[in-house]
Short mmCIF file of C-alpha atoms and ligand atoms in Angstrom, two decimals:
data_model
loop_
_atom_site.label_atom_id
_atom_site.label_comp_id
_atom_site.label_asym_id
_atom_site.label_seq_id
_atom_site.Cartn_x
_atom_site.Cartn_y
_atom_site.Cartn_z
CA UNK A 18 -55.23 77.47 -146.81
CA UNK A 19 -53.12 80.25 -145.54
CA UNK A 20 -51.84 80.79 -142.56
CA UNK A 21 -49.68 83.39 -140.28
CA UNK A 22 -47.44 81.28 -138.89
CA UNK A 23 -46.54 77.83 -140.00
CA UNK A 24 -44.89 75.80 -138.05
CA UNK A 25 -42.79 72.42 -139.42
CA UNK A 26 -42.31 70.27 -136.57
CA UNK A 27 -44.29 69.02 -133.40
CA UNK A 28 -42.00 68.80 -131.10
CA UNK A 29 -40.43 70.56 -127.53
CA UNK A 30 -39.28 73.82 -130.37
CA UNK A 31 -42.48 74.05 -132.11
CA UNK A 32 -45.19 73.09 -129.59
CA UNK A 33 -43.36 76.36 -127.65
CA UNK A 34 -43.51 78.51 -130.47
CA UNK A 35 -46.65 78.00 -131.38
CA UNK A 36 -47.76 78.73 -128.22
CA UNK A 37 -45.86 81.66 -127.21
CA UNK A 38 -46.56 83.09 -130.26
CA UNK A 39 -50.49 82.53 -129.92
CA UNK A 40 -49.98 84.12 -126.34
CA UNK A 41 -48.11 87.39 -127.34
CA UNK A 42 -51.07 87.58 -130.22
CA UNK A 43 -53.87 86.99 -127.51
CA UNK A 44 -52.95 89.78 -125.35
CA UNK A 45 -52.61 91.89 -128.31
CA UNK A 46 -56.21 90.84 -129.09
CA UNK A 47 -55.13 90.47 -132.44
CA UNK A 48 -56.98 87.21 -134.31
CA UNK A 49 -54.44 84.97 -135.73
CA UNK A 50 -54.15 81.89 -137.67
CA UNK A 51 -51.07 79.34 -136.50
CA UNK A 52 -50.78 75.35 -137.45
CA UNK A 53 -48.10 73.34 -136.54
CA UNK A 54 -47.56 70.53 -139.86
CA UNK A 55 -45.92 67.04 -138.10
CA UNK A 56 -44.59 64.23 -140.53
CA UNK A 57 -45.27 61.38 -137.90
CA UNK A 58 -49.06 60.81 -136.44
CA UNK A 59 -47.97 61.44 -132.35
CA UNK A 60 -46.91 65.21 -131.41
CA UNK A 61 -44.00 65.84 -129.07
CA UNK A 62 -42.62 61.82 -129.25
CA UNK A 63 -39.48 62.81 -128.00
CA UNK A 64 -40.68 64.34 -125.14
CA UNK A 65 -42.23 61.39 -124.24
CA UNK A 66 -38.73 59.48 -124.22
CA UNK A 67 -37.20 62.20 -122.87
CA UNK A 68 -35.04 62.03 -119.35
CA UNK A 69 -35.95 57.90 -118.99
CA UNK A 70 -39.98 59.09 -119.58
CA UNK A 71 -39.43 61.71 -116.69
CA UNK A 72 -38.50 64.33 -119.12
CA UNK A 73 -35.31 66.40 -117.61
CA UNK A 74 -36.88 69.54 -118.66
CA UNK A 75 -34.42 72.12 -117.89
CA UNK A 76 -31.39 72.82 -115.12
CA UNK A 77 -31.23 74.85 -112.44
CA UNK A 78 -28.28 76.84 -113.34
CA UNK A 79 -29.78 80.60 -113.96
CA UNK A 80 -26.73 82.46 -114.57
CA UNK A 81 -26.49 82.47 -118.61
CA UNK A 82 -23.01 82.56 -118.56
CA UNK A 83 -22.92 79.23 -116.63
CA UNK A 84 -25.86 77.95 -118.34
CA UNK A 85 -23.71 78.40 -122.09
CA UNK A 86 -20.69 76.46 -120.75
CA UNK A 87 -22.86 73.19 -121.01
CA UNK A 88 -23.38 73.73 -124.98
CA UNK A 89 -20.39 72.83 -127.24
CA UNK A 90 -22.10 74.17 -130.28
CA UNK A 91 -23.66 77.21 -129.54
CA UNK A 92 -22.17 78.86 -126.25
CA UNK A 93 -21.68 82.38 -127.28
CA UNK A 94 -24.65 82.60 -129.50
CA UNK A 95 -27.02 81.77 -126.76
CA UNK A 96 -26.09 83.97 -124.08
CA UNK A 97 -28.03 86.82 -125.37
CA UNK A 98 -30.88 84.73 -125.67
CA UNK A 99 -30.91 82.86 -122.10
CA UNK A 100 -31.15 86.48 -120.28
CA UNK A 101 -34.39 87.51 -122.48
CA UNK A 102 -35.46 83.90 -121.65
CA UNK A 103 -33.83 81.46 -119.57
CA UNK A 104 -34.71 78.32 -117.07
CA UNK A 105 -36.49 80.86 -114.65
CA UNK A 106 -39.12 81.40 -117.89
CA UNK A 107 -39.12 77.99 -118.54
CA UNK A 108 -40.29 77.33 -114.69
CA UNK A 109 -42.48 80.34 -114.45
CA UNK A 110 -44.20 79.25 -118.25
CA UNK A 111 -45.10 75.57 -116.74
CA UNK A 112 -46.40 76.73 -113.72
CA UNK A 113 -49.07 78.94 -115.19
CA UNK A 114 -49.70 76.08 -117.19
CA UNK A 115 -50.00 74.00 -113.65
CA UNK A 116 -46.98 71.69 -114.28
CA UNK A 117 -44.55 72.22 -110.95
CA UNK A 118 -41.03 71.29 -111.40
CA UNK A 119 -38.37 69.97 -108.67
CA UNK A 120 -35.06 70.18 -108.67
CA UNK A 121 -32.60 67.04 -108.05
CA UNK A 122 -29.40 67.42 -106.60
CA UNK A 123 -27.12 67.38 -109.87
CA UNK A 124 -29.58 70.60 -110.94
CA UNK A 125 -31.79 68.87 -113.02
CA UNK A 126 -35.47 69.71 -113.27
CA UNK A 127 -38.00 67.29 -113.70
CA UNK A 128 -41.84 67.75 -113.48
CA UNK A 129 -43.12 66.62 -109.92
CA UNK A 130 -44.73 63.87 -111.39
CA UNK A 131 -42.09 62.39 -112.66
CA UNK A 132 -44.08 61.92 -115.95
CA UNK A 133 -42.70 63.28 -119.67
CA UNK A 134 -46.83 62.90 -120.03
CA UNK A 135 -47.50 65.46 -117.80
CA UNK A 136 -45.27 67.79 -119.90
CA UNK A 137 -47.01 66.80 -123.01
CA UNK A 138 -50.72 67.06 -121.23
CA UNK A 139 -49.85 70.77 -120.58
CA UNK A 140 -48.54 71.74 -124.25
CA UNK A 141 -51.31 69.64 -126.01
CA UNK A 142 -54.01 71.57 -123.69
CA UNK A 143 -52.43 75.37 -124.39
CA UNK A 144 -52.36 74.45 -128.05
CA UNK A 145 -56.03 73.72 -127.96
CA UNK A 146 -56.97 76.05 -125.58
CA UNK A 147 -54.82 78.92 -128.19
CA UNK A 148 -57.11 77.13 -131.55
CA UNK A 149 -53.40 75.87 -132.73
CA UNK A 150 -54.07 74.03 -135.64
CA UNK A 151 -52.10 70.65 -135.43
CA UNK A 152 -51.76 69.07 -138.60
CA UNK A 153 -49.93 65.18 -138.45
CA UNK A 154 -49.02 62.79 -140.67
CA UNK A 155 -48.02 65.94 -143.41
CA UNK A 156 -44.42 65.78 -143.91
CA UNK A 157 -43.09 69.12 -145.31
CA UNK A 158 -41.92 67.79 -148.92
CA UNK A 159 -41.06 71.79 -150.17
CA UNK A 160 -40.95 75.12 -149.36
CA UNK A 161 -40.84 78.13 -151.97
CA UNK A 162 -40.76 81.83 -150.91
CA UNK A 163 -42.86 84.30 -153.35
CA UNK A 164 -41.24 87.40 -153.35
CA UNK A 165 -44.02 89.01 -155.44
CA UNK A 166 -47.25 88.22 -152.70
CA UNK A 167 -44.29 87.82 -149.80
CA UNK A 168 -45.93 84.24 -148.46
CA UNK A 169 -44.55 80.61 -148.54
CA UNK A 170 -45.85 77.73 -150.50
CA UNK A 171 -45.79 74.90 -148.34
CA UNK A 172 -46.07 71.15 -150.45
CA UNK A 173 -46.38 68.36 -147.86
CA UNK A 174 -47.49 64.56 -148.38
CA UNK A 175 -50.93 65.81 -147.59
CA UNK A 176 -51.80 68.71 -149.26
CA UNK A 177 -50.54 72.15 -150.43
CA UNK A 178 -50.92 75.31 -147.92
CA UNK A 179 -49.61 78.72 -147.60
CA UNK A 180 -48.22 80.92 -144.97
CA UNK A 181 -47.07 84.33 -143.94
CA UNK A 182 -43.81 83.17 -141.70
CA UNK A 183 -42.57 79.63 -141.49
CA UNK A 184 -40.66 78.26 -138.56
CA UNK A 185 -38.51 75.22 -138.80
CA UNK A 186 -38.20 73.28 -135.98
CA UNK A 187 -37.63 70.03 -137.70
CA UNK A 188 -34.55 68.66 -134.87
CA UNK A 189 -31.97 66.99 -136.62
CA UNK A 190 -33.82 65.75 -140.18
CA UNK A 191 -31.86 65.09 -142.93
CA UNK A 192 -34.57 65.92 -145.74
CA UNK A 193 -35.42 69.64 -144.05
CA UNK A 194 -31.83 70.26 -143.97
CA UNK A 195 -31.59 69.26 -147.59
CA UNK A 196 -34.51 71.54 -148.02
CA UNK A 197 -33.07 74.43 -146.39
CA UNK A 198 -29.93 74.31 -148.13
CA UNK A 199 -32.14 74.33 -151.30
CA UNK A 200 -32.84 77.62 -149.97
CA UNK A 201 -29.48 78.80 -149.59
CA UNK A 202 -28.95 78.27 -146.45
CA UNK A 203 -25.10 76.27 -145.11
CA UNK A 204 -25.69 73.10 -143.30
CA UNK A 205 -22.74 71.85 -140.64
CA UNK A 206 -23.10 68.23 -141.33
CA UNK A 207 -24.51 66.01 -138.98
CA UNK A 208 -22.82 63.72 -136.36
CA UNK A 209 -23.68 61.74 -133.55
CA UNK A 210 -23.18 63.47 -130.05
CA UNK A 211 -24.12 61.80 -126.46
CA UNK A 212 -22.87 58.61 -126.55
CA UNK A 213 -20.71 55.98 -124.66
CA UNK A 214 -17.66 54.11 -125.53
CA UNK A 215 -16.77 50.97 -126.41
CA UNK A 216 -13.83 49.48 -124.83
CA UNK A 217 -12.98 46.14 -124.64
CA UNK A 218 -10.15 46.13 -121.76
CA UNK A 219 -8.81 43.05 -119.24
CA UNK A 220 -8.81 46.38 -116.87
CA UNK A 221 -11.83 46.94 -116.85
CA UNK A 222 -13.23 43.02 -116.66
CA UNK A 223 -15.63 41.96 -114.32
CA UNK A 224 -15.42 45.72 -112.72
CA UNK A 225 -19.48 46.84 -114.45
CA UNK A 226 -21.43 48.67 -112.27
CA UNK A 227 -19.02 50.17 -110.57
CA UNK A 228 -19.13 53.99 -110.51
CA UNK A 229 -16.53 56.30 -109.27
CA UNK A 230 -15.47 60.11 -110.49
CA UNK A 231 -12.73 60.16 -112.90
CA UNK A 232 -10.58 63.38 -115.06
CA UNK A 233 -10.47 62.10 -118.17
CA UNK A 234 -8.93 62.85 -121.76
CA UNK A 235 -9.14 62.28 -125.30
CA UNK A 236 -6.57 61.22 -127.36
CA UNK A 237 -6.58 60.06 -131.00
CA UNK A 238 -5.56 56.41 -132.29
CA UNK A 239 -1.99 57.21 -131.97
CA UNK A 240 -1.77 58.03 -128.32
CA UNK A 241 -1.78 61.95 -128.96
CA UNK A 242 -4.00 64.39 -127.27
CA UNK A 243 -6.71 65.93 -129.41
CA UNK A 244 -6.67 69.50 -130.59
CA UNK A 245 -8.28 71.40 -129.25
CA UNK A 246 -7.93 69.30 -125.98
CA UNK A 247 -10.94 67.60 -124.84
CA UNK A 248 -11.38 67.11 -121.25
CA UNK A 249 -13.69 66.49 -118.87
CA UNK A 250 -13.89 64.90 -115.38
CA UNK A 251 -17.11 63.70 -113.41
CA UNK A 252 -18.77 60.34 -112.37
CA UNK A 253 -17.53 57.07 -114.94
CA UNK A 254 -19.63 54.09 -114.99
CA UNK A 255 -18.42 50.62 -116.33
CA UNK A 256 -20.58 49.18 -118.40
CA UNK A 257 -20.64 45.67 -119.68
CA UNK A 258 -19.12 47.07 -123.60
CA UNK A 259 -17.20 50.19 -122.09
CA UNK A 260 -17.74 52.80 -120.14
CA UNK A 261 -20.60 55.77 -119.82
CA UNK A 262 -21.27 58.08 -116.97
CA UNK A 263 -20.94 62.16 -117.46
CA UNK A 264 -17.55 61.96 -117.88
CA UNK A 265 -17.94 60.03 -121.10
CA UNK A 266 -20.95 61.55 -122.46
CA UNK A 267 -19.22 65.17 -122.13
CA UNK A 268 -16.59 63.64 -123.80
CA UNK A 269 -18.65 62.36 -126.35
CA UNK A 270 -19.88 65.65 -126.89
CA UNK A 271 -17.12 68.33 -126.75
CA UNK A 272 -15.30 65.88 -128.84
CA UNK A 273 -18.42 64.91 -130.92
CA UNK A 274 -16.80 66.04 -134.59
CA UNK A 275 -13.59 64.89 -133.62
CA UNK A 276 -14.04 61.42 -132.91
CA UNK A 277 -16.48 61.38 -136.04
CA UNK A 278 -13.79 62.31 -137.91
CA UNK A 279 -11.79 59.17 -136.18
CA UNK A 280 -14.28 57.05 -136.84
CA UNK A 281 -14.54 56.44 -133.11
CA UNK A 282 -11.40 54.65 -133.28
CA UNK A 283 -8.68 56.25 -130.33
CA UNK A 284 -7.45 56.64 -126.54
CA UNK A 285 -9.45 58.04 -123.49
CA UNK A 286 -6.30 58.75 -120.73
CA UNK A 287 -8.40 58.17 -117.35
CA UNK A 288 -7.06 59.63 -114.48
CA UNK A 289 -8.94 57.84 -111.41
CA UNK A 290 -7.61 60.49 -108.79
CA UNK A 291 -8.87 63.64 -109.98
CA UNK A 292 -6.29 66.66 -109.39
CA UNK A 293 -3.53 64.39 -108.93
CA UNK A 294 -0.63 64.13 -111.08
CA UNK A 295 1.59 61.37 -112.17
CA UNK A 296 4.73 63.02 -110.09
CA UNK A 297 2.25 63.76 -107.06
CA UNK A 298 1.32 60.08 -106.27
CA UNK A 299 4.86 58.65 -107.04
CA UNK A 300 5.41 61.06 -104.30
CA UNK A 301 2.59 59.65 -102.54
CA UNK A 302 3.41 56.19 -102.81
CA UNK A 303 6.82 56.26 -102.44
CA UNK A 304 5.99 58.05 -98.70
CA UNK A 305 3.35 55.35 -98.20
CA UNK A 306 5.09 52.47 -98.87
CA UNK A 307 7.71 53.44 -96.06
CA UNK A 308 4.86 54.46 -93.61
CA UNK A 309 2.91 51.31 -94.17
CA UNK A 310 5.66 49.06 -95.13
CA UNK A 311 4.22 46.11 -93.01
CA UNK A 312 1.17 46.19 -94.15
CA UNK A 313 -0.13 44.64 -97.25
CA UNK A 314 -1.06 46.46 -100.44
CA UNK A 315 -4.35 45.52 -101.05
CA UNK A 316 -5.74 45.45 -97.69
CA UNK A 317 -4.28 49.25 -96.87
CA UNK A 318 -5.23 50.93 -100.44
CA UNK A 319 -3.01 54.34 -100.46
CA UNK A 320 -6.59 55.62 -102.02
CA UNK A 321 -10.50 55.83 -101.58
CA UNK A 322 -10.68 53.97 -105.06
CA UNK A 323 -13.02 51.51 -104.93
CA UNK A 324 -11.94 48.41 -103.40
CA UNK A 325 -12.33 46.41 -106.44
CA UNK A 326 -10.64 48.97 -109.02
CA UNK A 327 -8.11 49.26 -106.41
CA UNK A 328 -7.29 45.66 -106.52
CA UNK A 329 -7.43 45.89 -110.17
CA UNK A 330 -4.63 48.48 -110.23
CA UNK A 331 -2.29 46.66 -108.05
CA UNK A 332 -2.01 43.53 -109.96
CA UNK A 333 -1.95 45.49 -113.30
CA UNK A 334 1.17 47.64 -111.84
CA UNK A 335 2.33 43.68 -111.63
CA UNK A 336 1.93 43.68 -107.78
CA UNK A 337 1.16 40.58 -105.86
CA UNK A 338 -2.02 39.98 -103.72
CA UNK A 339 -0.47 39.38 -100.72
CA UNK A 340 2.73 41.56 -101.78
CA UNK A 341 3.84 44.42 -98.49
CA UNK A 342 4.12 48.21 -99.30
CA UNK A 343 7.78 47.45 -98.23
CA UNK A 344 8.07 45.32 -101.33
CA UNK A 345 6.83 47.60 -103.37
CA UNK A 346 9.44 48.01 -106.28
CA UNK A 347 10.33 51.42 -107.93
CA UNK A 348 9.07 49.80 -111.39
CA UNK A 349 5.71 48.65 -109.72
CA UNK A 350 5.36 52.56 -108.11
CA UNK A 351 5.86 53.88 -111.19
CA UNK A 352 3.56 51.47 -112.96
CA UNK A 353 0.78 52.28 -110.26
CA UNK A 354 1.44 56.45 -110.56
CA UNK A 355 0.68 55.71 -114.11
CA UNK A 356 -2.42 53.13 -114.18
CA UNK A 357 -3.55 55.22 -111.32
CA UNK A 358 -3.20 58.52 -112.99
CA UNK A 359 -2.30 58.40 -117.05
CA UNK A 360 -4.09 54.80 -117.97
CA UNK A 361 -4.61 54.90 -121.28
CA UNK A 362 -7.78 52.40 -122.86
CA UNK A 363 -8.16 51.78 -126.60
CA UNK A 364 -11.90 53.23 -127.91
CA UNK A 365 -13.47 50.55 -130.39
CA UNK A 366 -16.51 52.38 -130.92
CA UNK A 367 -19.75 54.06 -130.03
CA UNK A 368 -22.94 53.20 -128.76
CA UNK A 369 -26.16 55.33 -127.85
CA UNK A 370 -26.90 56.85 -124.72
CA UNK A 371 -30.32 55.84 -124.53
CA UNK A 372 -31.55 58.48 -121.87
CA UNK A 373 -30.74 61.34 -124.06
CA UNK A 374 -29.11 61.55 -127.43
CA UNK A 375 -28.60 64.60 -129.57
CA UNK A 376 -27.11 65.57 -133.32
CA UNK A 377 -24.56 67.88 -133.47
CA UNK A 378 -24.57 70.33 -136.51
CA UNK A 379 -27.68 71.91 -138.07
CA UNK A 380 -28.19 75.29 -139.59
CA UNK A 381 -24.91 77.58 -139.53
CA UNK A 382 -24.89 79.88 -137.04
CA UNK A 383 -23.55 82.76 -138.88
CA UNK A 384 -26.71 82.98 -140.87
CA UNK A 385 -29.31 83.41 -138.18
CA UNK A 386 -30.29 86.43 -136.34
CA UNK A 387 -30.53 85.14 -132.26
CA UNK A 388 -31.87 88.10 -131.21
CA UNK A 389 -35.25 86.64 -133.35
CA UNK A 390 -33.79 83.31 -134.77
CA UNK A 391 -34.98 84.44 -138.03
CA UNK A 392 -33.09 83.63 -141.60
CA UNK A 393 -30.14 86.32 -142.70
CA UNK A 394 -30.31 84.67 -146.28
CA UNK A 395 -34.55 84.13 -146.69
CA UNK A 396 -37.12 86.77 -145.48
CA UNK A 397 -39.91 85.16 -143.02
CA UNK A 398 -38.10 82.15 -142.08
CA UNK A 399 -37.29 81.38 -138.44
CA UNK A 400 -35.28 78.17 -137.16
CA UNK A 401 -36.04 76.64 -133.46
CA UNK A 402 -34.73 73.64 -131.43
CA UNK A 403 -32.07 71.32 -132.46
CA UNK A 404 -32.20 71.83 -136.22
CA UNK A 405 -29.63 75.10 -135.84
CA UNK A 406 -26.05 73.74 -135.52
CA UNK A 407 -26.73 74.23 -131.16
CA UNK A 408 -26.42 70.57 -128.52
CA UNK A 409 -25.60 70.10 -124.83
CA UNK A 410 -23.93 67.88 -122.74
CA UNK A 411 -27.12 65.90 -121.00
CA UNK A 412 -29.02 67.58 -117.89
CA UNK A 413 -31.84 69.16 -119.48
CA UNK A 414 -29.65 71.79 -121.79
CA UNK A 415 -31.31 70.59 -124.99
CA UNK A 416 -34.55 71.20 -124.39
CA UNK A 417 -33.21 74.75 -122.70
CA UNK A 418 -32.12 75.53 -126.09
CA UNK A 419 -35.52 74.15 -127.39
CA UNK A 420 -37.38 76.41 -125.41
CA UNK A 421 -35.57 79.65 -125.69
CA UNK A 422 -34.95 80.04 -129.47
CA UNK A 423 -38.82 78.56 -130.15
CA UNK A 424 -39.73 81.71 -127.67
CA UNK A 425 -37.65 84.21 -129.65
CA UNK A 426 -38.69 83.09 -132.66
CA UNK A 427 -42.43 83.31 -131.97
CA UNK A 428 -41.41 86.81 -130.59
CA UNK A 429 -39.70 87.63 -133.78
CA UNK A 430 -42.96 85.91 -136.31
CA UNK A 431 -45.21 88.15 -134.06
CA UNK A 432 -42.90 91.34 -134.67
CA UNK A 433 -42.80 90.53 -138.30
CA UNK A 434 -46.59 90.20 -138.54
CA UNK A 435 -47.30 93.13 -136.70
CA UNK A 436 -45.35 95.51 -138.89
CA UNK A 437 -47.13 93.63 -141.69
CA UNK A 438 -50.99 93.99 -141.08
CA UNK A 439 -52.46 92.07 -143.68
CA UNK A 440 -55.03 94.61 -144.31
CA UNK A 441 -51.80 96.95 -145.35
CA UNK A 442 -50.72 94.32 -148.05
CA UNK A 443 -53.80 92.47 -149.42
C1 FAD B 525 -34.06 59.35 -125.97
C2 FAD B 525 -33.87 60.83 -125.81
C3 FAD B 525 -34.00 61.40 -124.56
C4 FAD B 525 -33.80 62.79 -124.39
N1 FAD B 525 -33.93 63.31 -123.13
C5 FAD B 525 -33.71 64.64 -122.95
C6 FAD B 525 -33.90 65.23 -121.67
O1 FAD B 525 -34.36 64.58 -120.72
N2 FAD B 525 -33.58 66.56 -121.53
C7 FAD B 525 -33.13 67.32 -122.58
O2 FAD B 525 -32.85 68.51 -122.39
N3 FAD B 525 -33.00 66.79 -123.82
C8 FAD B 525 -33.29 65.48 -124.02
N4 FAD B 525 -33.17 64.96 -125.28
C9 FAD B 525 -32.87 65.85 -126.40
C10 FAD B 525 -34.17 66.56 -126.78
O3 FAD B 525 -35.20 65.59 -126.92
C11 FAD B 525 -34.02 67.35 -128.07
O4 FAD B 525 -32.96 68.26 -127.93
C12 FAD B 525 -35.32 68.10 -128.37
O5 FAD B 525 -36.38 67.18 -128.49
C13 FAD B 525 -35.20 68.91 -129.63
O6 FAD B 525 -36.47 69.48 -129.87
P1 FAD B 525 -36.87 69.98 -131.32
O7 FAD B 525 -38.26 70.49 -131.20
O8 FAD B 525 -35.84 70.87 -131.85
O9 FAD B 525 -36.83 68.68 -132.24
P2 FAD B 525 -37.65 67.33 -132.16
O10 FAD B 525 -38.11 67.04 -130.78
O11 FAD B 525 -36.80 66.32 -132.84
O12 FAD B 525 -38.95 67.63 -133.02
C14 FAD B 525 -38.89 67.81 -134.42
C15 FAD B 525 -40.18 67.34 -135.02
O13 FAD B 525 -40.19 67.68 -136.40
C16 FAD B 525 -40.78 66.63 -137.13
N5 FAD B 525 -40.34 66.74 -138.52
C17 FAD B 525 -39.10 66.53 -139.03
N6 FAD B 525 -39.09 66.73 -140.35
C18 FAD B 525 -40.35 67.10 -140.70
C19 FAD B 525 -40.97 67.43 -141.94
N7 FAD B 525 -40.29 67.43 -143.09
N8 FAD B 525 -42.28 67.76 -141.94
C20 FAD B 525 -43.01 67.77 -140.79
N9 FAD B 525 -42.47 67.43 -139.58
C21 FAD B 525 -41.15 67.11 -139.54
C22 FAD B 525 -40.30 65.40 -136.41
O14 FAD B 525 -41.12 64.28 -136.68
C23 FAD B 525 -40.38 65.85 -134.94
O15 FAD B 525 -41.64 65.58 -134.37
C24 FAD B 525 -33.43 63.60 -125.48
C25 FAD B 525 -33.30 63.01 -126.74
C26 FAD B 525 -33.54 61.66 -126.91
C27 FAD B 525 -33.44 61.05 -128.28
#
């Protein structure tokens, strides 16, 4: 069997592919054969799992050079890309298709229904409606480009088939990135990104579930700060192994190579009064402590921590419960400035974020054309989705990327095919 455009992978990349390029080929009335080959026997699974099972679709951040900030891997080579075909495409696309999207207050969109299934309903129906061809259970075992007839052979655990352009949009599997470099192509090795730490900390006993916004920075196992520096400030939530919240999970990100490298093993420096400094709130305290010298410290918090993590501060800073501002020593202010604004917690480890979770690394960068994602080192192959060396912090970026390089590369397999008319070649 031969086909125009074959697609490896059914998921939030391919399923938009296929279906953009089906669309552009539609309303050029041109007849057009497109299959999408899946290894596993459901289409679009993480979808499903996606955003909690509400699927956080995309964010509601339309400038592209806003939108790139969110992607450690992948910034400058997507701005180009997000203005031919950003969030405002995404929205418009789904709402043809009759999904409506809302917008929470952090910017992230969601379908209305608050349903990941709705978002699958919708692809699965274009597909159908478009004759896609959706082949499961046929994991792509090899693919081998003939120069001489300029088609792919396509081996898979089902059967053999052959096609004009191929588009991988595999995510983050090992064996197509094995494949690929088979083809030439450089790999950036794979490593975890969005995750949470592990830190086991009298600190931060007894203090889970409580949430409050934090600066916070990376430093490796000897107390240094990372090069390049990661930080990142936002909501932190203690968890009963750690901590999690943005804060972490950007951290987890920017610093995603890094901290593989260290084996997850290092500091975080949390600073719980973001845009303070140390030298600031010894200033601070020092002024409070006269001001509210007859009052006692843990009753009259100098901050709006919360109460709890307030308490927690005084008596690490070595303060008593019932202890006066007045008696506040210049040890115990300087011990506070510090816990308050430099405390430094040991990392143990890693565990999954299990909202969202991506893999940075993929397909080098510097061999793919974004204007059309297709190949610089193999003619007729296009890469989609999280399989190029491209990730985002959490908030709907991923799929962003998802959608915008599957709609460029369907734009670039429909080019490709239209300055190759089959009649022309056969
Ligand atoms: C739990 C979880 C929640 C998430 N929530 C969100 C969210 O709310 N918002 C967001 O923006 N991002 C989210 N993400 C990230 C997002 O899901 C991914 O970035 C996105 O799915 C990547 O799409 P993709 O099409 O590139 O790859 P995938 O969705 O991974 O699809 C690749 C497909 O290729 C198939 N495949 C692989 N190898 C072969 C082969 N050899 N032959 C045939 N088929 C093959 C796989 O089975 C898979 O179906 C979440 C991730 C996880 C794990």
């Amino acid at each position: 069997m031969r086909w125009d455009i074959a697609i490896v992978g059914a998921g939030a990349s391919g399923y938009y592919a296929a279906i953009h390029a089906a669309q552009t080929l539609e309303s050029y009335g041109m007849s057009y054969r497109i299959a999408i080959l899946e290894r596993a026997a459901e289409v679009l699974a993480k979808v499903r799992i996606s955003g909690g099972g509400r699927c956080n679709v995309t964010h509601d951040q339309r400038d592209p050079k806003i939108l790139i900030e969110h992607y450690p891997r992948g910034n400058k080579a997507l701005l180009g890309p997000f203005h031919h075909h950003g969030p405002d495409q995404v929205i418009e696309f789904f709402n043809e298709l009759g999904v409506v999207l809302k917008t929470e207050s952090d910017g992230r969109m969601f379908p209305v229904t608050d349903r990941s299934d709705t978002i699958i309903n919708a692809l699965v129906a274009e597909a159908d409606r478009l004759g896609i061809q959706v082949v499961t259970k046929s994991s792509v075992q090899a693919l081998t480009y003939d120069p001489s007839q300029s088609f792919w052979h396509i081996e898979t655990t089902a059967q053999p088939y052959q096609a004009r352009t191929v588009l991988v949009a595999a995510g983050s599997s090992p064996q197509m990135g094995r494949l690929l470099e088979d083809l030439g192509h450089k790999m950036v090795p794979p490593v975890p990104s969005l995750f949470t730490f592990h830190i086991q900390d009298a600190r931060l006993q007894g203090l889970m579930g409580l949430s409050t916004e934090v600066s916070l920075r990376l430093l490796d196992s000897q107390g240094t700060p990372s090069k390049p520096l990661v930080a990142t400030s936002g909501p932190l939530l203690i968890t009963h192994w750690g901590v999690s919240g943005p804060a972490v999970l950007k951290a987890s990100a920017w610093g995603a190579r890094l901290l593989s490298e260290w084996k997850y093993q290092c500091f975080i420096e949390l600073n719980w009064l973001p845009g303070s400094t140390f030298d600031s709130i010894d200033r601070a305290l020092e002024e409070f402590s006269l001001k509210e010298a007859k009052k006692s410290m843990n009753f009259n918090p100098f901050s709006t921590l919360p109460k709890r993590l307030w308490e927690r501060m005084i008596t690490t800073a070595g303060c008593g419960g019932e202890q006066t501002w007045a008696h506040l020593t210049k040890e115990q202010r300087i011990a506070l400035a510090t816990e308050l604004t430099q405390g430094r917690y040991r990392v143990t480890g890693k565990s999954t974020f299990k909202e969202e979770f991506v893999t940075a690394g993929g397909v080098d960068l510097g061999e793919v054309r974004f204007k059309d994602l297709s190949s610089k080192r193999v003619p007729q192959l296009f890469f989609a989705g999280e399989c190029l060396d491209v990730d985002a912090v959490t908030g709907g970026f991923n799929f962003q990327n998802a959608w915008t390089t599957g709609y460029l590369a369907a734009q670039g397999m429909v080019a490709w095919l239209m300055e190759h008319p089959v009649e022309a070649r056969d």
